[in-house]
Structures are given as C-alpha cells and as structure tokens.
C-alpha cells in the first residue's frame, strides 16, 4: 500500500477540496432601452442614467449645476 513521503500541507488539501468557481455576472436586459446591465444597478446610455427603465439623471443637468 502506498504511503506519502511527505505530509501534504493543509493549504494544498483545502485547495483540492474547494468547489468555488468563478461565476459570470448576472446581466439583465432593460426593456425600455435594450441595454444589458447588472441587476439592481443604474447605468449610463447616451448621456442619461437609467434605472428600472426610467431616466434618473442626465449629464446636461450635472453640467448646469457646476
């Protein structure tokens, strides 16, 4: 019966036992614009910020304030 020559470290043992995998971010497609974005996040498109299909902010408003 084979025996290991050296003891395997706990780090190497634990690396073998993990089942964590890199997951692709889950994307949603907005019905109003057709743009793909992360869930529960606002996103910029053509100088306007959208959230849940509605315009939340536009860049023209930001420039007027400053």
JSON list of N, CA, C and O in Angstrom, two decimals:
[
{"chain": "A", "resi": 1, "resn": "UNK", "atom": "N", "xyz": [0.84, -1.17, 0.00]},
{"chain": "A", "resi": 1, "resn": "UNK", "atom": "CA", "xyz": [0.00, 0.00, 0.00]},
{"chain": "A", "resi": 1, "resn": "UNK", "atom": "C", "xyz": [0.89, 1.24, 0.00]},
{"chain": "A", "resi": 1, "resn": "UNK", "atom": "O", "xyz": [1.83, 1.35, 0.77]},
{"chain": "A", "resi": 2, "resn": "UNK", "atom": "N", "xyz": [0.55, 2.21, -0.84]},
{"chain": "A", "resi": 2, "resn": "UNK", "atom": "CA", "xyz": [1.38, 3.40, -0.98]},
{"chain": "A", "resi": 2, "resn": "UNK", "atom": "C", "xyz": [1.17, 4.37, 0.18]},
{"chain": "A", "resi": 2, "resn": "UNK", "atom": "O", "xyz": [0.05, 4.56, 0.64]},
{"chain": "A", "resi": 3, "resn": "UNK", "atom": "N", "xyz": [2.25, 4.99, 0.61]},
{"chain": "A", "resi": 3, "resn": "UNK", "atom": "CA", "xyz": [2.21, 6.00, 1.66]},
{"chain": "A", "resi": 3, "resn": "UNK", "atom": "C", "xyz": [2.90, 7.25, 1.14]},
{"chain": "A", "resi": 3, "resn": "UNK", "atom": "O", "xyz": [3.94, 7.14, 0.48]},
{"chain": "A", "resi": 4, "resn": "UNK", "atom": "N", "xyz": [2.38, 8.41, 1.47]},
{"chain": "A", "resi": 4, "resn": "UNK", "atom": "CA", "xyz": [3.04, 9.63, 1.02]},
{"chain": "A", "resi": 4, "resn": "UNK", "atom": "C", "xyz": [4.38, 9.81, 1.73]},
{"chain": "A", "resi": 4, "resn": "UNK", "atom": "O", "xyz": [4.52, 9.49, 2.91]},
{"chain": "A", "resi": 5, "resn": "UNK", "atom": "N", "xyz": [5.36, 10.30, 0.97]},
{"chain": "A", "resi": 5, "resn": "UNK", "atom": "CA", "xyz": [6.68, 10.50, 1.54]},
{"chain": "A", "resi": 5, "resn": "UNK", "atom": "C", "xyz": [6.69, 11.70, 2.47]},
{"chain": "A", "resi": 5, "resn": "UNK", "atom": "O", "xyz": [7.37, 11.70, 3.49]},
{"chain": "A", "resi": 6, "resn": "UNK", "atom": "N", "xyz": [5.95, 12.74, 2.11]},
{"chain": "A", "resi": 6, "resn": "UNK", "atom": "CA", "xyz": [5.87, 13.94, 2.93]},
{"chain": "A", "resi": 6, "resn": "UNK", "atom": "C", "xyz": [4.39, 14.27, 3.20]},
{"chain": "A", "resi": 6, "resn": "UNK", "atom": "O", "xyz": [3.53, 13.97, 2.39]},
{"chain": "A", "resi": 7, "resn": "UNK", "atom": "N", "xyz": [4.19, 14.91, 4.32]},
{"chain": "A", "resi": 7, "resn": "UNK", "atom": "CA", "xyz": [2.83, 15.31, 4.68]},
{"chain": "A", "resi": 7, "resn": "UNK", "atom": "C", "xyz": [2.38, 16.47, 3.77]},
{"chain": "A", "resi": 7, "resn": "UNK", "atom": "O", "xyz": [3.13, 17.41, 3.56]},
{"chain": "A", "resi": 8, "resn": "UNK", "atom": "N", "xyz": [1.16, 16.39, 3.29]},
{"chain": "A", "resi": 8, "resn": "UNK", "atom": "CA", "xyz": [0.64, 17.46, 2.44]},
{"chain": "A", "resi": 8, "resn": "UNK", "atom": "C", "xyz": [0.12, 18.58, 3.35]},
{"chain": "A", "resi": 8, "resn": "UNK", "atom": "O", "xyz": [-0.55, 18.32, 4.34]},
{"chain": "A", "resi": 9, "resn": "UNK", "atom": "N", "xyz": [0.42, 19.83, 2.97]},
{"chain": "A", "resi": 9, "resn": "UNK", "atom": "CA", "xyz": [0.02, 20.96, 3.80]},
{"chain": "A", "resi": 9, "resn": "UNK", "atom": "C", "xyz": [-1.51, 21.11, 3.79]},
{"chain": "A", "resi": 9, "resn": "UNK", "atom": "O", "xyz": [-2.19, 20.68, 2.86]},
{"chain": "A", "resi": 10, "resn": "UNK", "atom": "N", "xyz": [-1.98, 21.78, 4.82]},
{"chain": "A", "resi": 10, "resn": "UNK", "atom": "CA", "xyz": [-3.43, 21.99, 4.91]},
{"chain": "A", "resi": 10, "resn": "UNK", "atom": "C", "xyz": [-3.92, 22.90, 3.79]},
{"chain": "A", "resi": 10, "resn": "UNK", "atom": "O", "xyz": [-5.04, 22.76, 3.33]},
{"chain": "A", "resi": 11, "resn": "UNK", "atom": "N", "xyz": [-3.07, 23.82, 3.35]},
{"chain": "A", "resi": 11, "resn": "UNK", "atom": "CA", "xyz": [-3.46, 24.71, 2.25]},
{"chain": "A", "resi": 11, "resn": "UNK", "atom": "C", "xyz": [-3.68, 23.91, 0.98]},
{"chain": "A", "resi": 11, "resn": "UNK", "atom": "O", "xyz": [-4.69, 24.10, 0.29]},
{"chain": "A", "resi": 12, "resn": "UNK", "atom": "N", "xyz": [-2.77, 23.01, 0.65]},
{"chain": "A", "resi": 12, "resn": "UNK", "atom": "CA", "xyz": [-2.93, 22.20, -0.55]},
{"chain": "A", "resi": 12, "resn": "UNK", "atom": "C", "xyz": [-4.13, 21.26, -0.43]},
{"chain": "A", "resi": 12, "resn": "UNK", "atom": "O", "xyz": [-4.86, 21.06, -1.39]},
{"chain": "A", "resi": 13, "resn": "UNK", "atom": "N", "xyz": [-4.35, 20.74, 0.75]},
{"chain": "A", "resi": 13, "resn": "UNK", "atom": "CA", "xyz": [-5.51, 19.87, 0.97]},
{"chain": "A", "resi": 13, "resn": "UNK", "atom": "C", "xyz": [-6.81, 20.65, 0.77]},
{"chain": "A", "resi": 13, "resn": "UNK", "atom": "O", "xyz": [-7.73, 20.19, 0.10]},
{"chain": "A", "resi": 14, "resn": "UNK", "atom": "N", "xyz": [-6.86, 21.85, 1.35]},
{"chain": "A", "resi": 14, "resn": "UNK", "atom": "CA", "xyz": [-8.07, 22.65, 1.26]},
{"chain": "A", "resi": 14, "resn": "UNK", "atom": "C", "xyz": [-8.31, 23.15, -0.15]},
{"chain": "A", "resi": 14, "resn": "UNK", "atom": "O", "xyz": [-9.45, 23.29, -0.57]},
{"chain": "A", "resi": 15, "resn": "UNK", "atom": "N", "xyz": [-7.25, 23.44, -0.91]},
{"chain": "A", "resi": 15, "resn": "UNK", "atom": "CA", "xyz": [-7.41, 23.86, -2.30]},
{"chain": "A", "resi": 15, "resn": "UNK", "atom": "C", "xyz": [-8.06, 22.75, -3.12]},
{"chain": "A", "resi": 15, "resn": "UNK", "atom": "O", "xyz": [-8.89, 23.02, -3.99]},
{"chain": "A", "resi": 16, "resn": "UNK", "atom": "N", "xyz": [-7.70, 21.54, -2.85]},
{"chain": "A", "resi": 16, "resn": "UNK", "atom": "CA", "xyz": [-8.27, 20.42, -3.57]},
{"chain": "A", "resi": 16, "resn": "UNK", "atom": "C", "xyz": [-9.75, 20.24, -3.22]},
{"chain": "A", "resi": 16, "resn": "UNK", "atom": "O", "xyz": [-10.55, 19.86, -4.06]},
{"chain": "A", "resi": 17, "resn": "UNK", "atom": "N", "xyz": [-10.11, 20.55, -2.00]},
{"chain": "A", "resi": 17, "resn": "UNK", "atom": "CA", "xyz": [-11.47, 20.30, -1.54]},
{"chain": "A", "resi": 17, "resn": "UNK", "atom": "C", "xyz": [-12.45, 21.42, -1.89]},
{"chain": "A", "resi": 17, "resn": "UNK", "atom": "O", "xyz": [-13.65, 21.25, -1.69]},
{"chain": "A", "resi": 18, "resn": "UNK", "atom": "N", "xyz": [-11.97, 22.56, -2.37]},
{"chain": "A", "resi": 18, "resn": "UNK", "atom": "CA", "xyz": [-12.88, 23.67, -2.65]},
{"chain": "A", "resi": 18, "resn": "UNK", "atom": "C", "xyz": [-13.72, 23.37, -3.87]},
{"chain": "A", "resi": 18, "resn": "UNK", "atom": "O", "xyz": [-13.33, 22.64, -4.77]},
{"chain": "A", "resi": 19, "resn": "UNK", "atom": "N", "xyz": [-14.88, 23.99, -3.91]},
{"chain": "A", "resi": 19, "resn": "UNK", "atom": "CA", "xyz": [-15.75, 23.89, -5.07]},
{"chain": "A", "resi": 19, "resn": "UNK", "atom": "C", "xyz": [-16.13, 25.27, -5.57]},
{"chain": "A", "resi": 19, "resn": "UNK", "atom": "O", "xyz": [-17.10, 25.43, -6.28]},
{"chain": "A", "resi": 20, "resn": "UNK", "atom": "N", "xyz": [-15.35, 26.29, -5.16]},
{"chain": "A", "resi": 20, "resn": "UNK", "atom": "CA", "xyz": [-15.63, 27.66, -5.59]},
{"chain": "A", "resi": 20, "resn": "UNK", "atom": "C", "xyz": [-15.21, 27.82, -7.03]},
{"chain": "A", "resi": 20, "resn": "UNK", "atom": "O", "xyz": [-14.11, 27.46, -7.42]},
{"chain": "A", "resi": 21, "resn": "UNK", "atom": "N", "xyz": [-16.06, 28.38, -7.82]},
{"chain": "A", "resi": 21, "resn": "UNK", "atom": "CA", "xyz": [-15.77, 28.63, -9.22]},
{"chain": "A", "resi": 21, "resn": "UNK", "atom": "C", "xyz": [-16.04, 30.09, -9.52]},
{"chain": "A", "resi": 21, "resn": "UNK", "atom": "O", "xyz": [-16.87, 30.72, -8.85]},
{"chain": "A", "resi": 22, "resn": "UNK", "atom": "N", "xyz": [-15.41, 30.63, -10.52]},
{"chain": "A", "resi": 22, "resn": "UNK", "atom": "CA", "xyz": [-15.68, 32.00, -10.94]},
{"chain": "A", "resi": 22, "resn": "UNK", "atom": "C", "xyz": [-17.02, 32.00, -11.66]},
{"chain": "A", "resi": 22, "resn": "UNK", "atom": "O", "xyz": [-17.25, 31.21, -12.57]},
{"chain": "A", "resi": 23, "resn": "UNK", "atom": "N", "xyz": [-17.89, 32.88, -11.22]},
{"chain": "A", "resi": 23, "resn": "UNK", "atom": "CA", "xyz": [-19.21, 32.96, -11.83]},
{"chain": "A", "resi": 23, "resn": "UNK", "atom": "C", "xyz": [-19.29, 34.21, -12.69]},
{"chain": "A", "resi": 23, "resn": "UNK", "atom": "O", "xyz": [-18.79, 35.27, -12.32]},
{"chain": "A", "resi": 24, "resn": "UNK", "atom": "N", "xyz": [-19.93, 34.09, -13.83]},
{"chain": "A", "resi": 24, "resn": "UNK", "atom": "CA", "xyz": [-20.14, 35.25, -14.68]},
{"chain": "A", "resi": 24, "resn": "UNK", "atom": "C", "xyz": [-21.19, 36.14, -14.03]},
{"chain": "A", "resi": 24, "resn": "UNK", "atom": "O", "xyz": [-22.15, 35.64, -13.44]},
{"chain": "A", "resi": 25, "resn": "UNK", "atom": "N", "xyz": [-21.02, 37.46, -14.11]},
{"chain": "A", "resi": 25, "resn": "UNK", "atom": "CA", "xyz": [-22.02, 38.34, -13.50]},
{"chain": "A", "resi": 25, "resn": "UNK", "atom": "C", "xyz": [-23.37, 38.17, -14.18]},
{"chain": "A", "resi": 25, "resn": "UNK", "atom": "O", "xyz": [-23.45, 37.99, -15.40]},
{"chain": "A", "resi": 26, "resn": "UNK", "atom": "N", "xyz": [-24.42, 38.22, -13.40]},
{"chain": "A", "resi": 26, "resn": "UNK", "atom": "CA", "xyz": [-25.76, 38.04, -13.93]},
{"chain": "A", "resi": 26, "resn": "UNK", "atom": "C", "xyz": [-26.24, 39.35, -14.52]},
{"chain": "A", "resi": 26, "resn": "UNK", "atom": "O", "xyz": [-26.29, 40.38, -13.84]},
{"chain": "A", "resi": 27, "resn": "UNK", "atom": "N", "xyz": [-26.57, 39.34, -15.81]},
{"chain": "A", "resi": 27, "resn": "UNK", "atom": "CA", "xyz": [-26.96, 40.55, -16.51]},
{"chain": "A", "resi": 27, "resn": "UNK", "atom": "C", "xyz": [-28.46, 40.57, -16.77]},
{"chain": "A", "resi": 27, "resn": "UNK", "atom": "O", "xyz": [-29.08, 39.52, -16.97]},
{"chain": "A", "resi": 28, "resn": "UNK", "atom": "N", "xyz": [-29.00, 41.76, -16.75]},
{"chain": "A", "resi": 28, "resn": "UNK", "atom": "CA", "xyz": [-30.41, 41.97, -17.09]},
{"chain": "A", "resi": 28, "resn": "UNK", "atom": "C", "xyz": [-30.45, 42.82, -18.36]},
{"chain": "A", "resi": 28, "resn": "UNK", "atom": "O", "xyz": [-29.58, 43.63, -18.60]},
{"chain": "A", "resi": 29, "resn": "UNK", "atom": "N", "xyz": [-31.47, 42.62, -19.16]},
{"chain": "A", "resi": 29, "resn": "UNK", "atom": "CA", "xyz": [-31.67, 43.43, -20.36]},
{"chain": "A", "resi": 29, "resn": "UNK", "atom": "C", "xyz": [-32.85, 44.35, -20.10]},
{"chain": "A", "resi": 29, "resn": "UNK", "atom": "O", "xyz": [-33.95, 43.90, -19.78]},
{"chain": "A", "resi": 30, "resn": "UNK", "atom": "N", "xyz": [-32.60, 45.64, -20.21]},
{"chain": "A", "resi": 30, "resn": "UNK", "atom": "CA", "xyz": [-33.64, 46.63, -19.96]},
{"chain": "A", "resi": 30, "resn": "UNK", "atom": "C", "xyz": [-34.65, 46.61, -21.09]},
{"chain": "A", "resi": 30, "resn": "UNK", "atom": "O", "xyz": [-34.30, 46.62, -22.26]},
{"chain": "A", "resi": 31, "resn": "UNK", "atom": "N", "xyz": [-35.93, 46.57, -20.73]},
{"chain": "A", "resi": 31, "resn": "UNK", "atom": "CA", "xyz": [-36.98, 46.51, -21.76]},
{"chain": "A", "resi": 31, "resn": "UNK", "atom": "C", "xyz": [-37.11, 47.82, -22.52]},
{"chain": "A", "resi": 31, "resn": "UNK", "atom": "O", "xyz": [-37.43, 47.83, -23.69]},
{"chain": "A", "resi": 32, "resn": "UNK", "atom": "N", "xyz": [-36.85, 48.94, -21.85]},
{"chain": "A", "resi": 32, "resn": "UNK", "atom": "CA", "xyz": [-37.02, 50.24, -22.49]},
{"chain": "A", "resi": 32, "resn": "UNK", "atom": "C", "xyz": [-35.90, 50.53, -23.50]},
{"chain": "A", "resi": 32, "resn": "UNK", "atom": "O", "xyz": [-36.16, 51.01, -24.60]},
{"chain": "A", "resi": 33, "resn": "UNK", "atom": "N", "xyz": [-34.64, 50.23, -23.12]},
{"chain": "A", "resi": 33, "resn": "UNK", "atom": "CA", "xyz": [-33.51, 50.59, -23.99]},
{"chain": "A", "resi": 33, "resn": "UNK", "atom": "C", "xyz": [-32.88, 49.39, -24.68]},
{"chain": "A", "resi": 33, "resn": "UNK", "atom": "O", "xyz": [-32.16, 49.57, -25.65]},
{"chain": "A", "resi": 34, "resn": "UNK", "atom": "N", "xyz": [-33.08, 48.20, -24.16]},
{"chain": "A", "resi": 34, "resn": "UNK", "atom": "CA", "xyz": [-32.45, 47.02, -24.73]},
{"chain": "A", "resi": 34, "resn": "UNK", "atom": "C", "xyz": [-31.00, 46.86, -24.31]},
{"chain": "A", "resi": 34, "resn": "UNK", "atom": "O", "xyz": [-30.28, 46.00, -24.83]},
{"chain": "A", "resi": 35, "resn": "UNK", "atom": "N", "xyz": [-30.55, 47.64, -23.36]},
{"chain": "A", "resi": 35, "resn": "UNK", "atom": "CA", "xyz": [-29.16, 47.62, -22.90]},
{"chain": "A", "resi": 35, "resn": "UNK", "atom": "C", "xyz": [-29.00, 46.56, -21.81]},
{"chain": "A", "resi": 35, "resn": "UNK", "atom": "O", "xyz": [-29.83, 46.42, -20.92]},
{"chain": "A", "resi": 36, "resn": "UNK", "atom": "N", "xyz": [-27.88, 45.82, -21.86]},
{"chain": "A", "resi": 36, "resn": "UNK", "atom": "CA", "xyz": [-27.57, 44.83, -20.82]},
{"chain": "A", "resi": 36, "resn": "UNK", "atom": "C", "xyz": [-26.85, 45.54, -19.68]},
{"chain": "A", "resi": 36, "resn": "UNK", "atom": "O", "xyz": [-25.97, 46.37, -19.91]},
{"chain": "A", "resi": 37, "resn": "UNK", "atom": "N", "xyz": [-27.22, 45.23, -18.45]},
{"chain": "A", "resi": 37, "resn": "UNK", "atom": "CA", "xyz": [-26.61, 45.86, -17.27]},
{"chain": "A", "resi": 37, "resn": "UNK", "atom": "C", "xyz": [-26.69, 44.91, -16.10]},
{"chain": "A", "resi": 37, "resn": "UNK", "atom": "O", "xyz": [-27.41, 43.90, -16.14]},
{"chain": "A", "resi": 38, "resn": "UNK", "atom": "N", "xyz": [-25.95, 45.22, -15.04]},
{"chain": "A", "resi": 38, "resn": "UNK", "atom": "CA", "xyz": [-26.00, 44.41, -13.83]},
{"chain": "A", "resi": 38, "resn": "UNK", "atom": "C", "xyz": [-27.33, 44.65, -13.12]},
{"chain": "A", "resi": 38, "resn": "UNK", "atom": "O", "xyz": [-27.89, 45.75, -13.16]},
{"chain": "A", "resi": 39, "resn": "UNK", "atom": "N", "xyz": [-27.82, 43.61, -12.46]},
{"chain": "A", "resi": 39, "resn": "UNK", "atom": "CA", "xyz": [-29.06, 43.73, -11.71]},
{"chain": "A", "resi": 39, "resn": "UNK", "atom": "C", "xyz": [-28.92, 44.77, -10.59]},
{"chain": "A", "resi": 39, "resn": "UNK", "atom": "O", "xyz": [-27.87, 44.88, -9.96]},
{"chain": "A", "resi": 40, "resn": "UNK", "atom": "N", "xyz": [-29.98, 45.52, -10.34]},
{"chain": "A", "resi": 40, "resn": "UNK", "atom": "CA", "xyz": [-30.05, 46.49, -9.26]},
{"chain": "A", "resi": 40, "resn": "UNK", "atom": "C", "xyz": [-28.98, 47.56, -9.36]},
{"chain": "A", "resi": 40, "resn": "UNK", "atom": "O", "xyz": [-28.50, 48.07, -8.35]},
{"chain": "A", "resi": 41, "resn": "UNK", "atom": "N", "xyz": [-28.57, 47.91, -10.58]},
{"chain": "A", "resi": 41, "resn": "UNK", "atom": "CA", "xyz": [-27.57, 48.95, -10.79]},
{"chain": "A", "resi": 41, "resn": "UNK", "atom": "C", "xyz": [-28.08, 49.91, -11.86]},
{"chain": "A", "resi": 41, "resn": "UNK", "atom": "O", "xyz": [-28.67, 49.50, -12.85]},
{"chain": "A", "resi": 42, "resn": "UNK", "atom": "N", "xyz": [-27.81, 51.19, -11.66]},
{"chain": "A", "resi": 42, "resn": "UNK", "atom": "CA", "xyz": [-28.11, 52.18, -12.69]},
{"chain": "A", "resi": 42, "resn": "UNK", "atom": "C", "xyz": [-26.98, 52.14, -13.72]},
{"chain": "A", "resi": 42, "resn": "UNK", "atom": "O", "xyz": [-25.85, 51.73, -13.41]},
{"chain": "A", "resi": 43, "resn": "UNK", "atom": "N", "xyz": [-27.26, 52.57, -14.94]},
{"chain": "A", "resi": 43, "resn": "UNK", "atom": "CA", "xyz": [-26.24, 52.54, -15.99]},
{"chain": "A", "resi": 43, "resn": "UNK", "atom": "C", "xyz": [-26.41, 53.75, -16.90]},
{"chain": "A", "resi": 43, "resn": "UNK", "atom": "O", "xyz": [-27.50, 54.31, -17.03]},
{"chain": "A", "resi": 44, "resn": "UNK", "atom": "N", "xyz": [-25.29, 54.17, -17.50]},
{"chain": "A", "resi": 44, "resn": "UNK", "atom": "CA", "xyz": [-25.29, 55.31, -18.42]},
{"chain": "A", "resi": 44, "resn": "UNK", "atom": "C", "xyz": [-25.50, 54.83, -19.84]},
{"chain": "A", "resi": 44, "resn": "UNK", "atom": "O", "xyz": [-24.94, 53.83, -20.25]},
{"chain": "A", "resi": 45, "resn": "UNK", "atom": "N", "xyz": [-26.29, 55.59, -20.60]},
{"chain": "A", "resi": 45, "resn": "UNK", "atom": "CA", "xyz": [-26.51, 55.31, -22.01]},
{"chain": "A", "resi": 45, "resn": "UNK", "atom": "C", "xyz": [-26.85, 56.63, -22.69]},
{"chain": "A", "resi": 45, "resn": "UNK", "atom": "O", "xyz": [-27.83, 57.28, -22.32]},
{"chain": "A", "resi": 46, "resn": "UNK", "atom": "N", "xyz": [-26.02, 57.03, -23.64]},
{"chain": "A", "resi": 46, "resn": "UNK", "atom": "CA", "xyz": [-26.23, 58.26, -24.41]},
{"chain": "A", "resi": 46, "resn": "UNK", "atom": "C", "xyz": [-26.39, 59.49, -23.52]},
{"chain": "A", "resi": 46, "resn": "UNK", "atom": "O", "xyz": [-27.26, 60.33, -23.74]},
{"chain": "A", "resi": 47, "resn": "UNK", "atom": "N", "xyz": [-25.56, 59.61, -22.49]},
{"chain": "A", "resi": 47, "resn": "UNK", "atom": "CA", "xyz": [-25.59, 60.79, -21.64]},
{"chain": "A", "resi": 47, "resn": "UNK", "atom": "C", "xyz": [-26.71, 60.81, -20.61]},
{"chain": "A", "resi": 47, "resn": "UNK", "atom": "O", "xyz": [-26.93, 61.81, -19.95]},
{"chain": "A", "resi": 48, "resn": "UNK", "atom": "N", "xyz": [-27.43, 59.71, -20.47]},
{"chain": "A", "resi": 48, "resn": "UNK", "atom": "CA", "xyz": [-28.52, 59.63, -19.49]},
{"chain": "A", "resi": 48, "resn": "UNK", "atom": "C", "xyz": [-28.32, 58.41, -18.61]},
{"chain": "A", "resi": 48, "resn": "UNK", "atom": "O", "xyz": [-27.86, 57.37, -19.06]},
{"chain": "A", "resi": 49, "resn": "UNK", "atom": "N", "xyz": [-28.66, 58.57, -17.34]},
{"chain": "A", "resi": 49, "resn": "UNK", "atom": "CA", "xyz": [-28.56, 57.44, -16.42]},
{"chain": "A", "resi": 49, "resn": "UNK", "atom": "C", "xyz": [-29.94, 56.82, -16.27]},
{"chain": "A", "resi": 49, "resn": "UNK", "atom": "O", "xyz": [-30.91, 57.51, -15.97]},
{"chain": "A", "resi": 50, "resn": "UNK", "atom": "N", "xyz": [-30.01, 55.51, -16.50]},
{"chain": "A", "resi": 50, "resn": "UNK", "atom": "CA", "xyz": [-31.26, 54.78, -16.43]},
{"chain": "A", "resi": 50, "resn": "UNK", "atom": "C", "xyz": [-31.26, 53.85, -15.22]},
{"chain": "A", "resi": 50, "resn": "UNK", "atom": "O", "xyz": [-30.23, 53.30, -14.84]},
{"chain": "A", "resi": 51, "resn": "UNK", "atom": "N", "xyz": [-32.42, 53.69, -14.61]},
{"chain": "A", "resi": 51, "resn": "UNK", "atom": "CA", "xyz": [-32.62, 52.70, -13.56]},
{"chain": "A", "resi": 51, "resn": "UNK", "atom": "C", "xyz": [-34.05, 52.20, -13.67]},
{"chain": "A", "resi": 51, "resn": "UNK", "atom": "O", "xyz": [-34.99, 53.00, -13.67]},
{"chain": "A", "resi": 52, "resn": "UNK", "atom": "N", "xyz": [-34.21, 50.92, -13.83]},
{"chain": "A", "resi": 52, "resn": "UNK", "atom": "CA", "xyz": [-35.51, 50.26, -13.98]},
{"chain": "A", "resi": 52, "resn": "UNK", "atom": "C", "xyz": [-36.31, 50.84, -15.13]},
{"chain": "A", "resi": 52, "resn": "UNK", "atom": "O", "xyz": [-37.51, 51.05, -15.04]},
{"chain": "A", "resi": 53, "resn": "UNK", "atom": "N", "xyz": [-35.62, 51.15, -16.24]},
{"chain": "A", "resi": 53, "resn": "UNK", "atom": "CA", "xyz": [-36.27, 51.61, -17.44]},
{"chain": "A", "resi": 53, "resn": "UNK", "atom": "C", "xyz": [-36.64, 53.07, -17.47]},
{"chain": "A", "resi": 53, "resn": "UNK", "atom": "O", "xyz": [-37.24, 53.55, -18.43]},
{"chain": "A", "resi": 54, "resn": "UNK", "atom": "N", "xyz": [-36.27, 53.83, -16.43]},
{"chain": "A", "resi": 54, "resn": "UNK", "atom": "CA", "xyz": [-36.61, 55.24, -16.37]},
{"chain": "A", "resi": 54, "resn": "UNK", "atom": "C", "xyz": [-35.34, 56.08, -16.29]},
{"chain": "A", "resi": 54, "resn": "UNK", "atom": "O", "xyz": [-34.34, 55.66, -15.70]},
{"chain": "A", "resi": 55, "resn": "UNK", "atom": "N", "xyz": [-35.39, 57.28, -16.87]},
{"chain": "A", "resi": 55, "resn": "UNK", "atom": "CA", "xyz": [-34.26, 58.20, -16.81]},
{"chain": "A", "resi": 55, "resn": "UNK", "atom": "C", "xyz": [-34.20, 58.79, -15.41]},
{"chain": "A", "resi": 55, "resn": "UNK", "atom": "O", "xyz": [-35.16, 59.39, -14.92]},
{"chain": "A", "resi": 56, "resn": "UNK", "atom": "N", "xyz": [-33.07, 58.59, -14.75]},
{"chain": "A", "resi": 56, "resn": "UNK", "atom": "CA", "xyz": [-32.89, 59.08, -13.39]},
{"chain": "A", "resi": 56, "resn": "UNK", "atom": "C", "xyz": [-32.14, 60.41, -13.42]},
{"chain": "A", "resi": 56, "resn": "UNK", "atom": "O", "xyz": [-32.44, 61.32, -12.65]},
{"chain": "A", "resi": 57, "resn": "UNK", "atom": "N", "xyz": [-31.15, 60.53, -14.33]},
{"chain": "A", "resi": 57, "resn": "UNK", "atom": "CA", "xyz": [-30.30, 61.70, -14.36]},
{"chain": "A", "resi": 57, "resn": "UNK", "atom": "C", "xyz": [-29.76, 61.86, -15.78]},
{"chain": "A", "resi": 57, "resn": "UNK", "atom": "O", "xyz": [-29.61, 60.88, -16.50]},
{"chain": "A", "resi": 58, "resn": "UNK", "atom": "N", "xyz": [-29.48, 63.08, -16.17]},
{"chain": "A", "resi": 58, "resn": "UNK", "atom": "CA", "xyz": [-28.85, 63.30, -17.46]},
{"chain": "A", "resi": 58, "resn": "UNK", "atom": "C", "xyz": [-27.61, 64.16, -17.26]},
{"chain": "A", "resi": 58, "resn": "UNK", "atom": "O", "xyz": [-27.53, 64.95, -16.29]},
{"chain": "A", "resi": 59, "resn": "UNK", "atom": "N", "xyz": [-26.64, 64.07, -18.16]},
{"chain": "A", "resi": 59, "resn": "UNK", "atom": "CA", "xyz": [-25.39, 64.82, -18.00]},
{"chain": "A", "resi": 59, "resn": "UNK", "atom": "C", "xyz": [-25.60, 66.32, -18.14]},
{"chain": "A", "resi": 59, "resn": "UNK", "atom": "O", "xyz": [-24.87, 67.10, -17.57]},
{"chain": "A", "resi": 60, "resn": "UNK", "atom": "N", "xyz": [-26.60, 66.77, -18.88]},
{"chain": "A", "resi": 60, "resn": "UNK", "atom": "CA", "xyz": [-26.86, 68.20, -19.03]},
{"chain": "A", "resi": 60, "resn": "UNK", "atom": "C", "xyz": [-27.20, 68.82, -17.69]},
{"chain": "A", "resi": 60, "resn": "UNK", "atom": "O", "xyz": [-26.79, 69.92, -17.39]},
{"chain": "A", "resi": 61, "resn": "UNK", "atom": "N", "xyz": [-27.94, 68.11, -16.85]},
{"chain": "A", "resi": 61, "resn": "UNK", "atom": "CA", "xyz": [-28.28, 68.63, -15.51]},
{"chain": "A", "resi": 61, "resn": "UNK", "atom": "C", "xyz": [-27.03, 68.77, -14.67]},
{"chain": "A", "resi": 61, "resn": "UNK", "atom": "O", "xyz": [-26.88, 69.73, -13.94]},
{"chain": "A", "resi": 62, "resn": "UNK", "atom": "N", "xyz": [-26.10, 67.80, -14.76]},
{"chain": "A", "resi": 62, "resn": "UNK", "atom": "CA", "xyz": [-24.87, 67.85, -13.97]},
{"chain": "A", "resi": 62, "resn": "UNK", "atom": "C", "xyz": [-24.03, 69.06, -14.36]},
{"chain": "A", "resi": 62, "resn": "UNK", "atom": "O", "xyz": [-23.47, 69.74, -13.51]},
{"chain": "A", "resi": 63, "resn": "UNK", "atom": "N", "xyz": [-23.94, 69.37, -15.65]},
{"chain": "A", "resi": 63, "resn": "UNK", "atom": "CA", "xyz": [-23.11, 70.48, -16.13]},
{"chain": "A", "resi": 63, "resn": "UNK", "atom": "C", "xyz": [-23.72, 71.82, -15.71]},
{"chain": "A", "resi": 63, "resn": "UNK", "atom": "O", "xyz": [-23.02, 72.78, -15.43]},
{"chain": "A", "resi": 64, "resn": "UNK", "atom": "N", "xyz": [-25.05, 71.94, -15.66]},
{"chain": "A", "resi": 64, "resn": "UNK", "atom": "CA", "xyz": [-25.70, 73.18, -15.26]},
{"chain": "A", "resi": 64, "resn": "UNK", "atom": "C", "xyz": [-25.48, 73.46, -13.79]},
{"chain": "A", "resi": 64, "resn": "UNK", "atom": "O", "xyz": [-25.31, 74.60, -13.39]},
{"chain": "A", "resi": 65, "resn": "UNK", "atom": "N", "xyz": [-25.45, 72.44, -12.96]},
{"chain": "A", "resi": 65, "resn": "UNK", "atom": "CA", "xyz": [-25.27, 72.60, -11.52]},
{"chain": "A", "resi": 65, "resn": "UNK", "atom": "C", "xyz": [-23.87, 73.11, -11.22]},
{"chain": "A", "resi": 65, "resn": "UNK", "atom": "O", "xyz": [-23.68, 73.96, -10.37]},
{"chain": "A", "resi": 66, "resn": "UNK", "atom": "N", "xyz": [-22.89, 72.61, -11.92]},
{"chain": "A", "resi": 66, "resn": "UNK", "atom": "CA", "xyz": [-21.49, 73.01, -11.64]},
{"chain": "A", "resi": 66, "resn": "UNK", "atom": "C", "xyz": [-21.20, 74.32, -12.18]},
{"chain": "A", "resi": 66, "resn": "UNK", "atom": "O", "xyz": [-21.27, 75.34, -12.14]}
]
